[in-house]
């Protein structure tokens, strides 16, 4: 069971039924005003392009499965899931960046999202998903892709960018903090805990 915002009453209720925290999902945010990010430093032989509907669906799904093999939601996305997201009003292939090697093999991606203005809240960008193939991890590609997407969102005139990340994903949290993100909110998943 998820507690969005991890309210104290949710923790009390969970404890009453023998549940404990099993996953923390952080919301992180950065303000883009005055932030001057460098050009993305891509590994040698790697180039960026944007997603091409009708061409990239299956290669992207294979990359996503490899990049998120151990992630409970992201790694299990299907073609139907992808098609459903592409049918949403917010989908824009211009904000869906793919990294490929010289042979056209996909090595990573950064899929951005724009949340429109809502009431008094201005539009905000999102680092929707960043994934890197296992063979390209540790090369700086994840950082380069993240920067490319944030620069794109800045170019749209968005005042802030947000993201979700698992609290125990130490490399991602460290990268996001170095880029200027801070924790904004936290959701906690509760589940049965073994008796000690």
Coordinates of C-alpha atoms in Angstrom, one line a residue:
X1 CA 0.0 0.0 0.0
X2 CA 1.3 3.4 -0.9
X3 CA 1.3 6.4 1.4
X4 CA 1.5 9.5 -0.9
X5 CA 3.4 12.1 1.1
X6 CA 4.0 9.6 3.9
X7 CA 1.6 11.1 6.3
X8 CA 2.2 10.1 10.0
X9 CA -1.3 8.6 10.2
X10 CA -0.4 6.2 7.3
X11 CA 2.7 5.0 9.2
X12 CA 0.6 4.4 12.3
X13 CA -2.1 2.5 10.4
X14 CA 0.6 0.4 8.6
X15 CA 2.2 -0.5 11.9
X16 CA -1.1 -1.5 13.4
X17 CA -1.5 -4.2 10.7
X18 CA 2.1 -5.4 10.8
X19 CA 3.2 -3.4 7.8
X20 CA 6.5 -1.6 7.4
X21 CA 8.2 0.6 4.8
X22 CA 9.5 -1.5 1.9
X23 CA 10.1 1.2 -0.7
X24 CA 10.6 5.0 -0.7
X25 CA 9.9 7.0 -3.9
X26 CA 11.4 10.5 -3.8
X27 CA 10.0 13.5 -5.7
X28 CA 13.0 15.8 -6.5
X29 CA 12.8 19.2 -8.0
X30 CA 15.1 21.9 -9.4
X31 CA 14.4 25.5 -10.4
X32 CA 15.8 26.2 -13.9
X33 CA 16.1 30.0 -13.7
X34 CA 19.8 31.0 -13.7
X35 CA 20.9 27.4 -14.1
X36 CA 23.6 27.1 -16.8
X37 CA 24.1 23.4 -17.6
X38 CA 27.0 22.4 -19.8
X39 CA 26.6 20.7 -23.2
X40 CA 26.0 17.0 -22.7
X41 CA 29.4 15.2 -22.7
X42 CA 28.6 12.0 -24.7
X43 CA 30.9 9.0 -24.7
X44 CA 33.0 8.7 -27.8
X45 CA 31.1 7.4 -30.8
X46 CA 27.7 8.0 -29.3
X47 CA 25.2 10.5 -30.7
X48 CA 21.8 11.8 -29.7
X49 CA 18.6 11.9 -31.7
X50 CA 14.9 12.0 -31.0
X51 CA 12.4 9.2 -31.0
X52 CA 10.8 8.3 -34.3
X53 CA 7.2 6.9 -33.9
X54 CA 6.7 3.9 -36.1
X55 CA 10.4 3.0 -36.1
X56 CA 11.8 3.1 -32.5
X57 CA 9.1 1.3 -30.4
X58 CA 10.5 -2.2 -30.4
X59 CA 14.2 -1.2 -30.1
X60 CA 13.2 1.1 -27.3
X61 CA 11.2 -1.6 -25.5
X62 CA 14.2 -3.9 -25.6
X63 CA 16.5 -1.2 -24.3
X64 CA 14.1 -0.3 -21.5
X65 CA 13.8 -4.0 -20.4
X66 CA 17.6 -4.3 -20.2
X67 CA 18.1 -1.0 -18.5
X68 CA 15.4 -1.7 -15.9
X69 CA 15.6 -5.5 -15.6
X70 CA 15.2 -5.3 -11.8
X71 CA 12.7 -2.4 -11.6
X72 CA 9.2 -3.5 -10.6
X73 CA 7.3 -1.1 -13.0
X74 CA 9.5 0.4 -15.5
X75 CA 11.2 -2.9 -16.6
X76 CA 7.9 -4.5 -17.4
X77 CA 6.5 -2.0 -19.8
X78 CA 4.8 -3.6 -22.8
X79 CA 4.1 -2.4 -26.3
X80 CA 0.5 -1.7 -25.2
X81 CA 1.9 0.4 -22.3
X82 CA 4.1 2.4 -24.7
X83 CA 1.3 2.9 -27.2
X84 CA -1.0 4.2 -24.5
X85 CA 1.6 6.7 -23.3
X86 CA 2.3 7.8 -26.9
X87 CA -1.5 8.4 -27.3
X88 CA -1.5 10.9 -24.4
X89 CA -1.8 14.6 -25.0
X90 CA 1.6 15.2 -23.2
X91 CA 3.6 12.9 -25.5
X92 CA 6.1 14.7 -27.7
X93 CA 8.8 12.8 -29.6
X94 CA 10.9 16.0 -29.7
X95 CA 11.4 15.6 -25.9
X96 CA 12.2 11.9 -26.1
X97 CA 16.0 11.6 -26.6
X98 CA 17.8 8.4 -27.7
X99 CA 21.5 7.8 -27.6
X100 CA 22.9 5.4 -30.2
X101 CA 26.3 4.1 -31.2
X102 CA 27.7 4.4 -34.7
X103 CA 25.9 1.2 -35.8
X104 CA 22.5 2.6 -34.7
X105 CA 22.2 0.4 -31.6
X106 CA 20.3 2.2 -28.8
X107 CA 22.4 2.7 -25.7
X108 CA 20.2 5.0 -23.6
X109 CA 17.3 7.4 -23.5
X110 CA 15.8 10.3 -21.7
X111 CA 12.1 10.7 -22.0
X112 CA 10.8 14.1 -20.8
X113 CA 7.3 15.2 -20.0
X114 CA 5.6 18.6 -19.6
X115 CA 2.8 19.0 -17.1
X116 CA 0.6 21.9 -18.3
X117 CA -0.3 24.9 -16.1
X118 CA -2.9 23.9 -13.5
X119 CA -4.8 26.6 -11.7
X120 CA -2.2 28.8 -10.1
X121 CA 0.6 26.4 -10.7
X122 CA 2.8 27.1 -13.7
X123 CA 3.7 24.4 -16.2
X124 CA 6.6 22.1 -15.0
X125 CA 8.9 19.8 -16.8
X126 CA 9.6 16.2 -15.7
X127 CA 12.6 13.9 -16.1
X128 CA 10.0 11.2 -16.9
X129 CA 12.5 8.3 -17.4
X130 CA 16.2 7.9 -18.0
X131 CA 17.6 4.5 -18.9
X132 CA 21.0 3.2 -19.9
X133 CA 21.8 -0.2 -21.4
X134 CA 23.9 -2.3 -19.1
X135 CA 26.9 -2.3 -21.4
X136 CA 26.9 1.6 -21.4
X137 CA 26.5 2.1 -17.7
X138 CA 29.4 3.8 -16.0
X139 CA 30.4 5.8 -19.1
X140 CA 28.7 9.1 -18.2
X141 CA 25.9 8.5 -20.6
X142 CA 23.2 8.8 -18.0
X143 CA 24.4 12.2 -16.9
X144 CA 24.7 13.4 -20.5
X145 CA 21.2 12.2 -21.3
X146 CA 19.8 13.9 -18.1
X147 CA 21.5 17.2 -19.0
X148 CA 20.2 17.0 -22.6
X149 CA 16.6 16.6 -21.4
X150 CA 16.8 19.3 -18.8
X151 CA 18.3 21.8 -21.3
X152 CA 15.4 20.9 -23.7
X153 CA 12.9 21.6 -20.9
X154 CA 14.7 24.9 -20.1
X155 CA 14.4 25.8 -23.7
X156 CA 10.7 25.5 -23.5
X157 CA 10.7 28.3 -20.9
X158 CA 9.8 26.0 -18.0
X159 CA 10.6 27.4 -14.5
X160 CA 11.2 24.1 -12.8
X161 CA 11.9 20.4 -13.5
X162 CA 10.8 17.5 -11.3
X163 CA 11.4 13.7 -11.2
X164 CA 10.7 10.6 -9.2
X165 CA 13.4 8.3 -8.1
X166 CA 13.8 5.4 -5.7
X167 CA 15.5 6.6 -2.5
X168 CA 17.8 3.6 -2.6
X169 CA 19.1 4.3 -6.1
X170 CA 22.2 6.0 -4.7
X171 CA 24.0 6.7 -8.1
X172 CA 20.8 8.4 -9.5
X173 CA 20.2 10.4 -6.3
X174 CA 23.8 11.6 -6.2
X175 CA 23.7 12.6 -9.9
X176 CA 20.4 14.5 -9.4
X177 CA 21.8 16.3 -6.4
X178 CA 24.9 17.3 -8.3
X179 CA 22.7 18.8 -11.0
X180 CA 20.8 20.9 -8.5
X181 CA 17.8 18.8 -7.6
X182 CA 16.5 18.6 -4.0
X183 CA 14.0 16.3 -2.3
X184 CA 10.6 17.8 -2.5
X185 CA 8.3 15.1 -1.2
X186 CA 8.3 11.3 -0.6
X187 CA 5.9 8.5 -1.1
X188 CA 6.3 5.3 0.9
X189 CA 5.2 1.8 0.0
X190 CA 4.2 -0.3 3.0
X191 CA 4.0 -4.1 3.1
X192 CA 4.1 -7.0 5.5
X193 CA 7.3 -7.2 7.5
X194 CA 8.8 -10.4 8.9
X195 CA 8.5 -10.8 12.6
X196 CA 11.8 -10.4 14.3

